[in-house]
Short mmCIF file of C-alpha atoms in Angstrom, two decimals:
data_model
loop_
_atom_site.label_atom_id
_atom_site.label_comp_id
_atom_site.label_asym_id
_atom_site.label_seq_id
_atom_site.Cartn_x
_atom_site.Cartn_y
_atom_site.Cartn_z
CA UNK A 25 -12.37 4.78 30.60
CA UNK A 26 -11.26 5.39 27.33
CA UNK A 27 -13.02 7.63 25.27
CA UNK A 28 -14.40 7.48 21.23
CA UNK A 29 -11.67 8.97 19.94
CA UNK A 30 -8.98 7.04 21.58
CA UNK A 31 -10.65 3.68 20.78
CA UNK A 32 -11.26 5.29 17.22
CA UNK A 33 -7.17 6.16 16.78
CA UNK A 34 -6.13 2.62 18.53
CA UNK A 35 -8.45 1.15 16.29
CA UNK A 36 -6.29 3.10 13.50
CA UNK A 37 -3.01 1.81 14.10
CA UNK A 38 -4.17 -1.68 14.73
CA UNK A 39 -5.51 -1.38 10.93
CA UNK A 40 -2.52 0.23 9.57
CA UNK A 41 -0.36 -2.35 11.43
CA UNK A 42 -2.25 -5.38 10.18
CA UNK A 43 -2.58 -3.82 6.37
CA UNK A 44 1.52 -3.14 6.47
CA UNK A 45 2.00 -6.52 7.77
CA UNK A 46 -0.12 -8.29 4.70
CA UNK A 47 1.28 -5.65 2.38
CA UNK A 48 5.20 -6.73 3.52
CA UNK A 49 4.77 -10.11 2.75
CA UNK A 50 2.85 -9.92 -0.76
CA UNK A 51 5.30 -10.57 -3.25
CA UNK A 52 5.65 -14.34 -2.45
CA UNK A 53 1.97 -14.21 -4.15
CA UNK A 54 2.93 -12.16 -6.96
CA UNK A 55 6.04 -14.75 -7.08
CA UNK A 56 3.91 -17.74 -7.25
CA UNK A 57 2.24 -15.94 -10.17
CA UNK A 58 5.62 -15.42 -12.31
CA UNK A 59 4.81 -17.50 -15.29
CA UNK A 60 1.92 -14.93 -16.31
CA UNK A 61 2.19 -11.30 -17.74
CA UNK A 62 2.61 -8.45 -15.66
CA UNK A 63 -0.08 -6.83 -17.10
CA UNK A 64 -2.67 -9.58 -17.15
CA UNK A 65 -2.10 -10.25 -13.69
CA UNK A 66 -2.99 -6.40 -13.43
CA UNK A 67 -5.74 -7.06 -15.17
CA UNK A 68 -7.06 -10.09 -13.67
CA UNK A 69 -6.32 -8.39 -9.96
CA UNK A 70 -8.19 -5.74 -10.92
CA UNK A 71 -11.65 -7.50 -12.09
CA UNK A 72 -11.24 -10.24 -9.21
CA UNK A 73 -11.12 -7.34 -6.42
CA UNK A 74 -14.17 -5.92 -7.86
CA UNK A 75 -16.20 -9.25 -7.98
CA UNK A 76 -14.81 -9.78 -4.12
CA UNK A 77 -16.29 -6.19 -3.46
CA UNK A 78 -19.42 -6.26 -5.07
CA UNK A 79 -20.09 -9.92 -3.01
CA UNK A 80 -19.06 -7.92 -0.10
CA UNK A 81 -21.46 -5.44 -0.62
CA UNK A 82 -24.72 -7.84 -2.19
CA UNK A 83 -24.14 -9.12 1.32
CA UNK A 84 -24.48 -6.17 3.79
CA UNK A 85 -26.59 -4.09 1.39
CA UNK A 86 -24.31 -1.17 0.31
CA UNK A 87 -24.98 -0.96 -3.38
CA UNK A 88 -27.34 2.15 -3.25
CA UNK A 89 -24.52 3.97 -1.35
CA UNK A 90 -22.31 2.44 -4.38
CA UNK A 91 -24.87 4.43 -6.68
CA UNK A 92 -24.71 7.54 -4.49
CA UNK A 93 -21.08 7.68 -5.56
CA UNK A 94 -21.72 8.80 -9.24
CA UNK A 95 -24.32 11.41 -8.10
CA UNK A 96 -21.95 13.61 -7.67
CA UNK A 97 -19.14 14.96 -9.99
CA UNK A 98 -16.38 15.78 -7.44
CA UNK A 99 -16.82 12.57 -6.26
CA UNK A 100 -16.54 10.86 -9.52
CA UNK A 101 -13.45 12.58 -10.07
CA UNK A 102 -11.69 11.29 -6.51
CA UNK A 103 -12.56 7.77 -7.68
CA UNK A 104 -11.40 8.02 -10.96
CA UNK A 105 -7.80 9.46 -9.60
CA UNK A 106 -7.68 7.25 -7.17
CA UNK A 107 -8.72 4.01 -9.90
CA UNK A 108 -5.63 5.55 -12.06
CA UNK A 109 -3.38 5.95 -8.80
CA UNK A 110 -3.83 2.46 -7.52
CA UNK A 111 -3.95 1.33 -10.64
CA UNK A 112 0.02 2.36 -11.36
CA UNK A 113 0.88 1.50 -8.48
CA UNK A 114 -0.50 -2.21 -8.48
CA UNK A 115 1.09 -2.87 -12.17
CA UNK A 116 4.51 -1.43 -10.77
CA UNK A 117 5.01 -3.47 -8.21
CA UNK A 118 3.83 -6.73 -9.91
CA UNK A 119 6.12 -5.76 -12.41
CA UNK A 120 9.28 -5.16 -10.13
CA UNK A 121 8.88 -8.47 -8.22
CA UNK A 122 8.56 -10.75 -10.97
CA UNK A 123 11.60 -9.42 -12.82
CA UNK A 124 13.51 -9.59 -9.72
CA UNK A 125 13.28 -5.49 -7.98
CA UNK A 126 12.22 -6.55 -4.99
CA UNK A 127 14.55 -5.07 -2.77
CA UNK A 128 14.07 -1.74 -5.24
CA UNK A 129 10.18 -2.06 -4.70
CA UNK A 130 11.01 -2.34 -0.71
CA UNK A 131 13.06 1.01 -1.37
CA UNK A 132 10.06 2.91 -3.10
CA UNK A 133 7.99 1.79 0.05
CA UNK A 134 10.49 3.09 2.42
CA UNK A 135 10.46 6.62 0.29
CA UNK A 136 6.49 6.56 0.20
CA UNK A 137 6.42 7.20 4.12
CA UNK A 138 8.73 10.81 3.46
CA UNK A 139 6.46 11.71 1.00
CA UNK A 140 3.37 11.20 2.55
CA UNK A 141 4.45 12.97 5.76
CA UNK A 142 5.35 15.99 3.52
CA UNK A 143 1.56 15.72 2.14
CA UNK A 144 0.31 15.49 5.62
CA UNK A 145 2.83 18.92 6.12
CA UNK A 146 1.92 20.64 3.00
CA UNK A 147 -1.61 19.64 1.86
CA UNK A 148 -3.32 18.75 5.03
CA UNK A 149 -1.65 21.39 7.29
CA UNK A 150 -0.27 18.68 10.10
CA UNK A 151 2.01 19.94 12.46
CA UNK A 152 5.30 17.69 13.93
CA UNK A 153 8.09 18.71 16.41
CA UNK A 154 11.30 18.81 15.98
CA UNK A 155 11.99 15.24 16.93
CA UNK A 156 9.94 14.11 13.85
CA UNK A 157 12.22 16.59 11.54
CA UNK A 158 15.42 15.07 12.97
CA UNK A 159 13.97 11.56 11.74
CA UNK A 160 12.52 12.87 8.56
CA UNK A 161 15.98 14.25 7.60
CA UNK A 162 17.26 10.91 9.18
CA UNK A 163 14.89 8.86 6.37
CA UNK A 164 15.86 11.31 3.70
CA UNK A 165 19.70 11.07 4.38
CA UNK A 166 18.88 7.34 4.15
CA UNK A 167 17.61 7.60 0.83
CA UNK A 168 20.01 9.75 -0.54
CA UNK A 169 22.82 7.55 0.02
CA UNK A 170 21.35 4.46 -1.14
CA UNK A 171 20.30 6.57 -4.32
CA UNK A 172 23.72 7.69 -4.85
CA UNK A 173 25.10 3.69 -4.77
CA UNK A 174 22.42 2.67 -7.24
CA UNK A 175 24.35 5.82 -9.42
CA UNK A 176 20.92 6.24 -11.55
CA UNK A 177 17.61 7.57 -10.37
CA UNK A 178 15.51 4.91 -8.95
CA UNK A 179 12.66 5.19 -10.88
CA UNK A 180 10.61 2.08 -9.72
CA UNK A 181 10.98 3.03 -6.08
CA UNK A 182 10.12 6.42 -6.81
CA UNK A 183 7.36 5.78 -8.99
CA UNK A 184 6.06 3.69 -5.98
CA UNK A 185 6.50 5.69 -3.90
CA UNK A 186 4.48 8.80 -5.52
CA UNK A 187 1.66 6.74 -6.79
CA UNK A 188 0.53 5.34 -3.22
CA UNK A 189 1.24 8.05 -1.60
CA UNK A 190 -0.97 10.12 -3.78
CA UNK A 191 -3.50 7.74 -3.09
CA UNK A 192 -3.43 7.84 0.44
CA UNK A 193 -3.44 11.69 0.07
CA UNK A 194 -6.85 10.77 -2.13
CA UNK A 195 -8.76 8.21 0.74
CA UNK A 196 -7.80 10.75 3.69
CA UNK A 197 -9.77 13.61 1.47
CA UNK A 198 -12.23 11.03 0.49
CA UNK A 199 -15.93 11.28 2.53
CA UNK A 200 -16.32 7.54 1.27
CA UNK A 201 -16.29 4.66 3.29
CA UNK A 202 -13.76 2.34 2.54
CA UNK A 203 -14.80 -0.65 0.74
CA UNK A 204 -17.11 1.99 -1.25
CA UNK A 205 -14.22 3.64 -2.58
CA UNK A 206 -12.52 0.56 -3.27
CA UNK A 207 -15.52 -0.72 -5.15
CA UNK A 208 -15.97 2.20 -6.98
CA UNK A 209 -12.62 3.06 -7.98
CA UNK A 210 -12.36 -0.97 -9.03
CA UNK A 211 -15.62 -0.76 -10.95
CA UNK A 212 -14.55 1.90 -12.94
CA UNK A 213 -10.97 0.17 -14.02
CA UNK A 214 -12.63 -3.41 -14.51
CA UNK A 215 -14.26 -2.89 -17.85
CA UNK A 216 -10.94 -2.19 -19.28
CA UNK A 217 -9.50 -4.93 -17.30
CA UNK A 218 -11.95 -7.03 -19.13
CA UNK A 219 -11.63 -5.73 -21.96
CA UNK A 220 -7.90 -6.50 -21.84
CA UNK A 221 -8.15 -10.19 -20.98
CA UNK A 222 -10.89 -10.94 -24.24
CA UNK A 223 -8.40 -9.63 -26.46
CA UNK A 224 -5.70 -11.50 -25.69
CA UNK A 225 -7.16 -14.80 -25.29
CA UNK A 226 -8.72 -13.65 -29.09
CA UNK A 227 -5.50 -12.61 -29.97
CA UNK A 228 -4.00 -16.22 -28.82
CA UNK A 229 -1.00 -14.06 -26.83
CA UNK A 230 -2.40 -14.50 -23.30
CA UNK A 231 -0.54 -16.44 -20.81
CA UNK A 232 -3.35 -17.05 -18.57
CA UNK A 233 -4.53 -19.97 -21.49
CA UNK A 234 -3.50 -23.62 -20.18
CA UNK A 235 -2.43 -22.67 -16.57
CA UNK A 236 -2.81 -25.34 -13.85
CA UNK A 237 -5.89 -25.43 -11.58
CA UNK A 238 -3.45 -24.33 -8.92
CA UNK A 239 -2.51 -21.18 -10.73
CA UNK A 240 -6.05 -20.54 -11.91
CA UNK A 241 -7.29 -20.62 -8.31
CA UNK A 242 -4.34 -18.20 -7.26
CA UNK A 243 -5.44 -15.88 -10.36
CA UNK A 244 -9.07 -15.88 -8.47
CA UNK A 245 -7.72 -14.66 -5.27
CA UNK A 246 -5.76 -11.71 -6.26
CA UNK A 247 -9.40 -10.17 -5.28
CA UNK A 248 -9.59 -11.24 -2.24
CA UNK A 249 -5.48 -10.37 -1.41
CA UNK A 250 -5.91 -6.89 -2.78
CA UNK A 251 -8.79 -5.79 -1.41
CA UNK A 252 -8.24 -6.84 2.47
CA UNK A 253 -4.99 -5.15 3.18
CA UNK A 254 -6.32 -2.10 0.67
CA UNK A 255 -9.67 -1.80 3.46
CA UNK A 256 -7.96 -1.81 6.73
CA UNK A 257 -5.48 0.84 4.71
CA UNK A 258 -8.60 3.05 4.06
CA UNK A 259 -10.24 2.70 7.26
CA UNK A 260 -6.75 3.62 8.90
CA UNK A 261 -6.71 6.72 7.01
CA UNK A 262 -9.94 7.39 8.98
CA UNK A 263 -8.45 7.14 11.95
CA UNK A 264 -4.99 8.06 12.03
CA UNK A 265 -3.22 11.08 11.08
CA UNK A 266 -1.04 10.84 7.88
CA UNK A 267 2.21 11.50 9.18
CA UNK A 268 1.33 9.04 11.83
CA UNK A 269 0.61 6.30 8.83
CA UNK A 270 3.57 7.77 6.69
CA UNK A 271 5.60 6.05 9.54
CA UNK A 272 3.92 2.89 9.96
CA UNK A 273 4.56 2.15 6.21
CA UNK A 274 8.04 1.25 7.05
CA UNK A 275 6.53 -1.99 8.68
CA UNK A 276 5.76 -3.19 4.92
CA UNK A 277 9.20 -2.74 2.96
CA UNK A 278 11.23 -4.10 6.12
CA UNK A 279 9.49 -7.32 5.74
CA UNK A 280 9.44 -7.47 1.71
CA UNK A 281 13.55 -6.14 2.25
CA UNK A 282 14.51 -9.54 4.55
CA UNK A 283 12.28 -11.34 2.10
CA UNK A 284 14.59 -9.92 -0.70
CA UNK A 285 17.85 -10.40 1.12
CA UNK A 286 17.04 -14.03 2.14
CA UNK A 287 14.31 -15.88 0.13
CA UNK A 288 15.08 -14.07 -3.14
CA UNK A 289 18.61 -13.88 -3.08
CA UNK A 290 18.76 -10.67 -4.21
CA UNK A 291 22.61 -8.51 -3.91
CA UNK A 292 22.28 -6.38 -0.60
CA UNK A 293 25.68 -4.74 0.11
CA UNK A 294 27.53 -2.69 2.86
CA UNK A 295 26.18 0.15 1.87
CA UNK A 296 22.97 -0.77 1.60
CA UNK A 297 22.63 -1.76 5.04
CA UNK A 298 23.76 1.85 6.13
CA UNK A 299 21.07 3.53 4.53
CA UNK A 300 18.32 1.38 5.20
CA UNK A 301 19.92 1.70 8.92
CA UNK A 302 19.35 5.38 8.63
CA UNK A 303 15.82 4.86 7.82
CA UNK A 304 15.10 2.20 10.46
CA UNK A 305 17.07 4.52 13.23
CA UNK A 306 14.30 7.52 11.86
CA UNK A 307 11.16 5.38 12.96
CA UNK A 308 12.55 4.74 15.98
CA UNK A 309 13.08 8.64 16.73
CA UNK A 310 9.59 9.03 15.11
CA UNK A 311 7.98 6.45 17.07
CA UNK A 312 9.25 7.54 20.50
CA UNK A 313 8.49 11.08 19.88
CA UNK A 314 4.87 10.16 19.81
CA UNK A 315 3.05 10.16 23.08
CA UNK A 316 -0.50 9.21 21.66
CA UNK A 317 1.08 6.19 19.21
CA UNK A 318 3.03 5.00 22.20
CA UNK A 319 -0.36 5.58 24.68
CA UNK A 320 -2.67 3.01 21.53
CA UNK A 321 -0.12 0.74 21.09
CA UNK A 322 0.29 0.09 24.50
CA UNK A 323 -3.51 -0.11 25.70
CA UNK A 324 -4.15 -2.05 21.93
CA UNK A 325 -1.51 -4.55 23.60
CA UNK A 326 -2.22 -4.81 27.43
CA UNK A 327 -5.62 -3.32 27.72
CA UNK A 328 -4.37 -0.36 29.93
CA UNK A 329 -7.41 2.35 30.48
CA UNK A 330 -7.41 5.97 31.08
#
């Protein structure tokens, strides 16, 4: 039979599967939302995700363990970097799809992985072989050359790609459950986000004023959008080592790349096909190098035992 921890680490990569998956196709939501501000979609995101997670929690009882989290100042401080991390990271990306980056954002995503693996390497002290270099330096090569063809630095991909991987970095240290942290970190940001919305509807300069009930219902569930994919995310981080999710990440920007290429319409040349080649060749070196990925995968799929 399988034991605790293999049914806790297939459990894992089912999560971080499923929370790529939702993750990868994400932008047509953000692209149904064009018409409004980056920012007050931020900010609207923001204070709808914590009313989703404070339902969540009114409903299975969690909100004294919500007030355990400010008992303590170390874990005050995680929150509030990872409220500011996630934070970036969500107005980014909202801001690169709607003015037409997605394939750019898809780029950053494909980057994150390589930096989270070297946090895994550096900060956490995880060990891979030399199969995992070659595709590491595989991904990087990858990067490099599509880099060098943009002929500036990439700044959205790269600022993508640091912010979320920080944060990952920040819910693997974290002792918090996962839709604690969320809520917390949320909770803290929302005020602002508030805050933010008043003003410009007193101001008269928000584009939220006069939408269609469509829209309006769309604006509701950017809660409920963000804070699913961001839960099974955490609760993979649980699970699964962060290399090991540093690799399933490229399941996200492959699907936001072909939507992109085909739905968007966005320019994808030779040369970007060679680099984003490289990268696709490096998790297939990364995921065949893996004994116990291969061994979850395949009992996740066909129900194989031990």
């Amino acid at each position: 039979m399988r034991t605790l921890g293999e049914r806790s680490y297939g459990k894992g990569i089912a999560y971080a599967i499923l929370s790529y998956v939702l993750w990868g196709i994400l932008p047509l939501f953000w692209k149904a939302l064009k018409q409004i501000d980056a920012s007050e979609i931020l900010a609207s995101r923001i204070l709808w995700s914590f009313v989703f997670l404070l339902l969540i929690l009114l409903t299975v009882g969690g909100l004294r363990d919500l007030q355990k989290v400010f008992s303590s100042a170390k874990t005050i401080l995680s929150v509030f970097i990872g409220s500011l991390l996630i934070t970036a990271n969500w107005f980014i990306y909202i801001w690169a799809v709607n003015n037409n980056h997605v394939i750019e954002a898809s780029l950053g995503y494909y980057i994150n992985p390589l930096f989270t693996v070297v946090l895994g390497i550096v900060v956490l002290k995880e060990r891979i072989d030399k199969w995992q270099v070659v595709s590491l330096l595989l991904a990087l090569l990858g990067v490099i050359v599509i880099t060098v063809q943009y002929g500036k630095m990439p700044w959205v991909a790269l600022l993508l790609a640091i912010s979320f991987g920080l944060y990952g970095l920040v819910k693997k240290l974290s002792d918090l459950t996962s839709i604690i942290g969320l809520t917390a970190e949320t909770m803290i940001i929302a005020p602002i986000a508030l805050g933010y919305i008043v003003y410009q509807q007193v101001e008269g300069t928000s584009t939220l004023t006069a939408l269609p009930l469509n829209v309006l219902i769309l604006v509701v569930l950017t809660g409920i959008v963000t804070a699913i994919p961001l839960l099974l995310f955490a609760q993979a981080a649980k699970c699964v080592s962060l290399s090991t999710i540093g690799f399933i990440q490229y399941l996200s920007p492959s699907i936001t790349l072909l939507m992109g290429i085909f739905l968007f319409k966005e320019v994808f040349t030779g040369v970007d096909f060679m680099s984003f080649g490289l990268i696709w060749l490096a998790l297939g070196i990364y995921s065949f190098s893996r004994k116990d990925f291969l061994d979850a995968m395949f009992k996740k799929q066909y129900g194989k035992v031990a």
